[in-house]
XYZ file of N, CA and C in Angstrom:
567
model
N 44.510 105.712 -112.780
C 45.530 106.727 -112.577
C 46.450 106.753 -113.784
N 46.742 107.927 -114.295
C 47.570 108.087 -115.492
C 49.035 107.840 -115.196
N 49.753 107.645 -116.255
C 51.180 107.414 -116.127
C 51.895 108.740 -115.870
N 52.903 108.722 -115.019
C 53.655 109.929 -114.692
C 54.682 110.221 -115.776
N 54.794 111.479 -116.129
C 55.775 111.907 -117.115
C 57.109 112.195 -116.421
N 58.217 111.800 -117.014
C 59.511 112.165 -116.416
C 59.751 113.668 -116.568
N 60.311 114.255 -115.545
C 60.584 115.686 -115.539
C 62.082 115.873 -115.325
N 62.704 116.648 -116.201
C 64.117 116.963 -116.044
C 64.221 118.366 -115.452
N 64.797 118.494 -114.272
C 64.856 119.812 -113.607
C 65.949 120.696 -114.190
N 65.715 121.205 -115.398
C 66.717 121.995 -116.096
C 67.109 123.242 -115.309
N 66.129 123.915 -114.713
C 66.434 125.128 -113.954
C 67.319 124.796 -112.747
N 67.019 123.694 -112.074
C 67.841 123.292 -110.929
C 69.259 122.946 -111.361
N 69.399 122.279 -112.487
C 70.724 121.922 -112.994
C 71.509 123.179 -113.361
N 70.852 124.130 -114.018
C 71.535 125.365 -114.409
C 71.988 126.168 -113.188
N 71.124 126.252 -112.167
C 71.524 126.970 -110.963
C 72.629 126.218 -110.214
N 72.600 124.894 -110.246
C 73.668 124.116 -109.616
C 75.000 124.426 -110.292
N 75.013 124.522 -111.605
C 76.235 124.857 -112.344
C 76.700 126.267 -111.997
N 75.763 127.225 -111.958
C 76.116 128.597 -111.591
C 76.706 128.646 -110.183
N 76.069 127.982 -109.234
C 76.561 127.977 -107.855
C 77.917 127.301 -107.764
N 78.113 126.252 -108.543
C 79.390 125.551 -108.545
C 80.503 126.451 -109.080
N 80.230 127.192 -110.143
C 81.230 128.101 -110.696
C 81.573 129.219 -109.714
N 80.562 129.761 -109.050
C 80.793 130.802 -108.045
C 81.634 130.249 -106.896
N 81.267 129.066 -106.407
C 81.991 128.458 -105.291
C 83.439 128.168 -105.664
N 83.664 127.654 -106.855
C 85.034 127.341 -107.285
C 85.875 128.615 -107.354
N 85.327 129.662 -107.939
C 86.079 130.913 -108.072
C 86.422 131.504 -106.699
N 85.440 131.569 -105.817
C 85.676 132.171 -104.499
C 86.598 131.315 -103.639
N 86.383 130.014 -103.647
C 87.214 129.136 -102.824
C 88.644 129.072 -103.356
N 88.820 129.119 -104.663
C 90.172 129.135 -105.226
C 90.912 130.391 -104.782
N 90.195 131.511 -104.732
C 90.806 132.762 -104.287
C 91.280 132.647 -102.830
N 90.439 132.090 -101.979
C 90.803 131.954 -100.564
C 91.938 130.952 -100.402
N 91.870 129.822 -101.090
C 92.942 128.821 -100.982
C 94.273 129.381 -101.477
N 94.241 130.161 -102.537
C 95.472 130.746 -103.063
C 96.091 131.710 -102.055
N 95.250 132.535 -101.433
C 95.758 133.523 -100.484
C 96.200 132.895 -99.174
N 95.398 132.021 -98.628
C 95.672 131.484 -97.292
C 96.686 130.346 -97.289
N 96.719 129.565 -98.374
C 97.614 128.406 -98.400
C 98.800 128.628 -99.327
N 98.901 129.824 -99.894
C 100.026 130.197 -100.755
C 100.209 129.220 -101.912
N 99.101 128.953 -102.613
C 99.119 128.094 -103.791
C 99.142 128.963 -105.040
N 99.489 128.367 -106.161
C 99.430 129.076 -107.433
C 97.983 129.183 -107.911
N 97.766 130.027 -108.915
C 96.419 130.216 -109.450
C 95.830 128.909 -109.962
N 96.569 128.262 -110.841
C 96.073 127.032 -111.465
C 95.829 125.939 -110.429
N 96.750 125.794 -109.514
C 96.639 124.762 -108.488
C 95.448 125.019 -107.565
N 95.237 126.258 -107.167
C 94.112 126.560 -106.280
C 92.782 126.343 -106.985
N 92.704 126.660 -108.273
C 91.462 126.413 -109.021
C 91.217 124.916 -109.152
N 92.262 124.157 -109.424
C 92.106 122.697 -109.530
C 91.629 122.095 -108.214
N 92.235 122.502 -107.119
C 91.817 121.972 -105.820
C 90.383 122.375 -105.495
N 90.046 123.634 -105.724
C 88.684 124.095 -105.435
C 87.669 123.367 -106.308
N 87.992 123.185 -107.587
C 87.074 122.483 -108.485
C 86.901 121.029 -108.049
N 87.991 120.378 -107.708
C 87.918 118.965 -107.326
C 87.089 118.758 -106.062
N 87.334 119.564 -105.028
C 86.590 119.351 -103.785
C 85.140 119.773 -103.932
N 84.850 120.785 -104.747
C 83.457 121.180 -104.955
C 82.700 120.152 -105.781
N 83.341 119.598 -106.797
C 82.695 118.523 -107.550
C 82.460 117.304 -106.668
N 83.412 116.994 -105.814
C 83.242 115.891 -104.875
C 82.035 116.124 -103.960
N 81.914 117.325 -103.409
C 80.792 117.602 -102.508
C 79.458 117.586 -103.246
N 79.442 118.039 -104.499
C 78.191 118.002 -105.265
C 77.776 116.561 -105.526
N 78.720 115.734 -105.927
C 78.396 114.325 -106.207
C 77.931 113.619 -104.927
N 78.667 113.810 -103.843
C 78.269 113.191 -102.571
C 76.908 113.738 -102.119
N 76.709 115.039 -102.291
C 75.441 115.647 -101.900
C 74.258 115.101 -102.670
N 74.389 114.962 -103.987
C 73.288 114.423 -104.775
C 73.046 112.949 -104.455
N 74.100 112.169 -104.252
C 73.893 110.772 -103.863
C 73.184 110.684 -102.509
N 73.598 111.532 -101.575
C 72.940 111.541 -100.256
C 71.484 111.968 -100.393
N 71.227 113.012 -101.179
C 69.850 113.480 -101.388
C 68.987 112.375 -101.995
N 69.503 111.715 -103.036
C 68.727 110.667 -103.690
C 68.540 109.438 -102.801
N 69.457 109.220 -101.874
C 69.312 108.095 -100.948
C 68.334 108.419 -99.816
N 68.346 109.667 -99.348
C 67.514 110.062 -98.201
C 66.100 110.438 -98.621
N 65.943 111.015 -99.799
C 64.650 111.547 -100.243
C 63.508 110.538 -100.158
N 63.680 109.279 -100.574
C 62.550 108.346 -100.456
C 62.190 107.984 -99.009
N 63.090 108.261 -98.076
C 62.862 107.871 -96.684
C 62.161 108.938 -95.855
N 62.069 110.172 -96.373
C 61.474 111.236 -95.571
C 59.953 111.202 -95.667
N 59.315 111.903 -94.756
C 57.859 111.952 -94.672
C 57.258 112.454 -95.991
N 56.153 111.889 -96.429
C 55.569 112.283 -97.724
C 55.261 113.778 -97.853
N 54.795 114.434 -96.796
C 54.510 115.876 -96.889
C 55.796 116.664 -97.146
N 56.868 116.322 -96.436
C 58.157 116.992 -96.635
C 58.740 116.624 -97.998
N 58.561 115.388 -98.398
C 59.029 114.938 -99.710
C 58.351 115.746 -100.825
N 57.065 115.991 -100.690
C 56.344 116.786 -101.688
C 56.873 118.218 -101.732
N 57.187 118.789 -100.568
C 57.738 120.142 -100.528
C 59.100 120.197 -101.215
N 59.941 119.226 -100.931
C 61.294 119.206 -101.505
C 61.222 119.054 -103.020
N 60.419 118.120 -103.491
C 60.294 117.898 -104.933
C 59.700 119.123 -105.612
N 58.701 119.732 -105.008
C 58.091 120.930 -105.576
C 59.093 122.076 -105.648
N 59.912 122.225 -104.616
C 60.888 123.310 -104.611
C 62.002 123.056 -105.629
N 62.506 121.824 -105.697
C 63.599 121.512 -106.620
C 63.137 121.579 -108.075
N 61.956 121.020 -108.366
C 61.497 120.961 -109.744
C 60.795 122.225 -110.219
N 60.000 122.844 -109.333
C 59.157 123.948 -109.772
C 59.458 125.275 -109.075
N 60.448 125.275 -108.192
C 60.908 126.494 -107.541
C 59.841 127.172 -106.682
N 58.951 126.385 -106.108
C 57.985 126.950 -105.169
C 57.568 125.881 -104.167
N 56.995 126.336 -103.069
C 56.513 125.423 -102.044
C 55.015 125.244 -102.218
N 54.541 124.036 -101.980
C 53.107 123.782 -102.097
C 52.434 124.057 -100.762
N 51.161 124.287 -100.822
C 50.393 124.539 -99.602
C 50.033 123.208 -98.956
N 50.710 122.884 -97.897
C 50.325 121.768 -97.042
C 50.649 122.166 -95.610
N 50.451 121.280 -94.682
C 50.613 121.636 -93.267
C 52.052 121.957 -92.890
N 53.012 121.602 -93.706
C 54.426 121.884 -93.405
C 54.894 123.248 -93.899
N 54.127 123.919 -94.738
C 54.592 125.171 -95.333
C 55.005 126.214 -94.295
N 54.267 126.409 -93.184
C 54.720 127.402 -92.197
C 56.064 127.071 -91.544
N 56.404 125.791 -91.454
C 57.658 125.389 -90.812
C 58.820 125.230 -91.788
N 58.586 125.441 -93.060
C 59.632 125.204 -94.054
C 60.838 126.129 -93.874
N 60.641 127.325 -93.372
C 61.777 128.214 -93.120
C 62.764 127.601 -92.149
N 62.245 127.035 -91.064
C 63.117 126.385 -90.071
C 63.743 125.115 -90.626
N 62.984 124.374 -91.381
C 63.514 123.140 -91.967
C 64.646 123.469 -92.941
N 64.457 124.513 -93.752
C 65.498 124.921 -94.704
C 66.731 125.429 -93.962
N 66.523 126.180 -92.869
C 67.646 126.684 -92.079
C 68.466 125.536 -91.491
N 67.796 124.571 -90.893
C 68.494 123.419 -90.293
C 69.199 122.602 -91.377
N 68.514 122.397 -92.509
C 69.133 121.646 -93.605
C 70.348 122.402 -94.157
N 70.258 123.724 -94.250
C 71.385 124.522 -94.733
C 72.576 124.463 -93.796
N 72.314 124.553 -92.491
C 73.419 124.451 -91.521
C 74.049 123.063 -91.554
N 73.206 122.043 -91.647
C 73.731 120.681 -91.760
C 74.575 120.510 -93.014
N 74.084 121.049 -94.131
C 74.825 120.964 -95.397
C 76.156 121.693 -95.294
N 76.164 122.844 -94.606
C 77.412 123.597 -94.449
C 78.470 122.762 -93.740
N 78.116 122.166 -92.617
C 79.106 121.416 -91.844
C 79.490 120.101 -92.516
N 78.543 119.462 -93.174
C 78.874 118.226 -93.884
C 79.803 118.520 -95.054
N 79.513 119.574 -95.824
C 80.406 119.911 -96.940
C 81.770 120.361 -96.442
N 81.804 121.030 -95.299
C 83.087 121.419 -94.725
C 83.932 120.185 -94.426
N 83.327 119.177 -93.818
C 84.075 117.946 -93.513
C 84.528 117.240 -94.791
N 83.651 117.174 -95.787
C 84.019 116.534 -97.051
C 85.154 117.300 -97.724
N 85.071 118.622 -97.706
C 86.121 119.428 -98.331
C 87.438 119.313 -97.586
N 87.397 119.289 -96.257
C 88.639 119.133 -95.491
C 89.323 117.816 -95.827
N 88.576 116.737 -95.746
C 89.169 115.423 -96.007
C 89.519 115.247 -97.484
N 88.660 115.749 -98.369
C 88.927 115.638 -99.795
C 90.163 116.414 -100.214
N 90.299 117.629 -99.704
C 91.469 118.445 -100.042
C 92.743 117.850 -99.455
N 92.657 117.356 -98.238
C 93.835 116.713 -97.642
C 94.258 115.500 -98.465
N 93.300 114.660 -98.831
C 93.615 113.476 -99.630
C 94.175 113.862 -101.000
N 93.576 114.867 -101.615
C 94.051 115.327 -102.918
C 95.467 115.888 -102.828
N 95.729 116.687 -101.802
C 97.068 117.262 -101.651
C 98.100 116.191 -101.330
N 97.724 115.208 -100.543
C 98.653 114.110 -100.258
C 98.950 113.315 -101.529
N 97.912 113.075 -102.324
C 98.079 112.322 -103.563
C 98.969 113.064 -104.546
N 98.804 114.379 -104.621
C 99.577 115.187 -105.556
C 100.965 115.529 -105.014
N 101.236 115.172 -103.774
C 102.542 115.445 -103.185
C 102.721 116.878 -102.721
N 101.641 117.580 -102.481
C 101.709 118.980 -102.060
C 101.314 119.180 -100.603
N 101.284 118.141 -99.847
C 100.900 118.245 -98.441
C 102.056 118.888 -97.698
N 101.858 120.097 -97.160
C 102.959 120.887 -96.610
C 103.005 120.913 -95.090
N 102.199 120.110 -94.430
C 102.258 120.119 -92.978
C 103.551 119.462 -92.528
N 104.208 120.033 -91.540
C 105.434 119.400 -91.036
C 105.100 118.078 -90.369
N 106.061 117.209 -90.366
C 105.857 115.921 -89.706
C 105.676 116.135 -88.209
N 104.955 115.213 -87.603
C 104.792 115.296 -86.150
C 106.160 115.066 -85.501
N 106.547 115.965 -84.611
C 107.893 115.840 -84.032
C 107.979 114.663 -83.063
N 109.098 113.958 -83.155
C 109.316 112.849 -82.230
C 110.120 113.348 -81.032
N 111.261 113.963 -81.306
C 112.101 114.519 -80.249
C 112.152 116.034 -80.426
N 111.746 116.728 -79.419
C 111.724 118.184 -79.486
C 113.016 118.756 -78.914
N 113.534 119.789 -79.559
C 114.690 120.456 -78.979
C 114.189 121.405 -77.881
N 115.106 122.070 -77.220
C 114.779 122.905 -76.066
C 113.839 124.056 -76.440
N 114.124 124.714 -77.561
C 113.300 125.845 -78.000
C 111.873 125.393 -78.325
N 111.719 124.259 -79.016
C 110.394 123.759 -79.362
C 109.625 123.320 -78.118
N 110.331 122.720 -77.142
C 109.650 122.331 -75.895
C 109.134 123.558 -75.165
N 109.946 124.626 -75.151
C 109.520 125.867 -74.498
C 108.312 126.459 -75.215
N 108.371 126.508 -76.546
C 107.265 127.069 -77.328
C 106.001 126.240 -77.122
N 106.147 124.934 -77.114
C 104.991 124.055 -76.932
C 104.402 124.216 -75.535
N 105.247 124.354 -74.522
C 104.728 124.499 -73.159
C 104.051 125.849 -72.976
N 104.537 126.859 -73.688
C 103.952 128.197 -73.582
C 102.603 128.277 -74.297
N 102.509 127.742 -75.518
C 101.274 127.848 -76.298
C 100.414 126.599 -76.231
N 101.015 125.482 -75.905
C 100.274 124.222 -75.869
C 100.088 123.599 -77.244
N 100.731 124.163 -78.277
C 100.589 123.625 -79.624
C 101.950 123.378 -80.243
N 101.953 122.521 -81.240
C 103.170 122.248 -81.996
C 103.056 122.904 -83.369
N 104.154 122.898 -84.106
C 104.119 123.435 -85.472
C 103.134 122.649 -86.325
N 103.053 121.340 -86.098
C 102.116 120.512 -86.856
C 100.678 120.938 -86.565
N 100.355 121.145 -85.292
C 99.005 121.559 -84.927
C 98.676 122.946 -85.471
N 99.646 123.844 -85.442
C 99.427 125.187 -85.984
C 99.188 125.129 -87.486
N 99.983 124.343 -88.216
C 99.813 124.229 -89.663
C 98.479 123.554 -89.994
N 98.114 122.536 -89.226
C 96.838 121.857 -89.456
C 95.668 122.792 -89.189
N 95.774 123.619 -88.165
C 94.681 124.543 -87.872
C 94.603 125.633 -88.942
N 95.745 126.084 -89.474
C 95.723 127.068 -90.560
C 95.078 126.474 -91.817
N 95.349 125.216 -92.100
C 94.728 124.519 -93.222
C 93.219 124.454 -93.023
N 92.789 124.039 -91.830
C 91.358 123.919 -91.539
C 90.664 125.278 -91.588
N 91.326 126.309 -91.087
C 90.737 127.653 -91.106
C 90.606 128.155 -92.542
N 91.594 127.864 -93.388
C 91.509 128.282 -94.791
C 90.323 127.614 -95.483
N 90.138 126.323 -95.247
C 89.014 125.608 -95.859
C 87.694 126.111 -95.279
N 87.656 126.386 -93.984
C 86.443 126.932 -93.351
C 86.093 128.296 -93.951
N 87.080 129.156 -94.102
C 86.825 130.480 -94.683
C 86.357 130.368 -96.130
N 86.963 129.471 -96.890
C 86.556 129.281 -98.287
C 85.124 128.774 -98.359
N 84.794 127.801 -97.524
C 83.444 127.237 -97.507
C 82.427 128.286 -97.056
N 82.761 129.051 -96.046
C 81.847 130.088 -95.554
C 81.617 131.159 -96.612
N 82.678 131.552 -97.320
C 82.532 132.561 -98.363
C 81.652 132.059 -99.497
N 81.867 130.830 -99.928
C 81.058 130.306 -101.038
C 79.606 130.097 -100.609
N 79.369 129.621 -99.401
C 77.995 129.455 -98.921
C 77.302 130.808 -98.803
N 78.018 131.818 -98.335
C 77.436 133.164 -98.222
C 77.073 133.720 -99.587
N 77.953 133.552 -100.551
C 77.677 134.044 -101.903
C 76.492 133.312 -102.521
N 76.417 132.014 -102.323
C 75.300 131.237 -102.861
C 73.995 131.644 -102.180
N 74.042 131.873 -100.871
C 72.848 132.344 -100.170
C 72.402 133.696 -100.715
N 73.342 134.583 -100.957
C 73.012 135.886 -101.536
C 72.384 135.728 -102.922
N 72.930 134.840 -103.738
C 72.350 134.585 -105.057
C 70.941 134.020 -104.951
N 70.708 133.127 -103.992
C 69.369 132.570 -103.792
C 68.376 133.639 -103.360
N 68.800 134.523 -102.474
C 67.927 135.617 -102.024
C 67.623 136.558 -103.186
N 68.640 136.908 -103.971
C 68.427 137.766 -105.142
C 67.497 137.106 -106.156
N 67.695 135.827 -106.390
C 66.820 135.095 -107.319
C 65.385 135.111 -106.836
N 65.189 134.861 -105.563
C 63.847 134.859 -104.992
C 63.222 136.249 -105.083
N 63.997 137.274 -104.795
C 63.509 138.659 -104.859
C 63.128 139.017 -106.294
N 63.978 138.685 -107.239
C 63.718 139.008 -108.637
C 62.493 138.251 -109.148
N 62.383 136.979 -108.811
C 61.238 136.199 -109.266
C 59.923 136.724 -108.687
N 59.945 137.183 -107.469
C 58.713 137.700 -106.856
C 58.320 139.047 -107.442
N 59.285 139.885 -107.757
C 58.982 141.223 -108.280
C 58.690 141.208 -109.780
N 59.245 140.236 -110.507
C 58.997 140.158 -111.939
C 57.664 139.466 -112.216
N 57.367 138.444 -111.445
C 56.148 137.657 -111.672
C 54.895 138.335 -111.244
């Protein structure tokens, strides 16, 4: 058996950079609008959390990849390196596998971005959630009994919704780019 040649997935790296730039731009826009941040600050936060998710994602991929079934491993490597799926018994089910993996990636990146952004904002001193109230005045007790939420819970949910919207927008844009790339490659080739 011959020696294997190392392969550098240049196309995958270039698309990862393109997707990262798209995600940073879109998420910075949402963070700026929803969290009332400045332009520079929202871009920094979006870049930091997206770089964090990419690094965590690649480490997770490289840790999990050797553990998966060889047929699925061959499909993943073929898709990442050569941008196509090979003909094996898993090819008909790859659509469902990609869908489940995409949904899993969406929720995992959402959690990483939520915690990463919170930690980053706390570190930078920009964490704007009000402190949890210890003693409520009469008006706050009435408001809490009527809605069942506190100002802290409302601010935390607005933060989470902003990150969810940013993540959903960037994932949607990346999915659209992937569909366009696939369409263009099929019609050009």
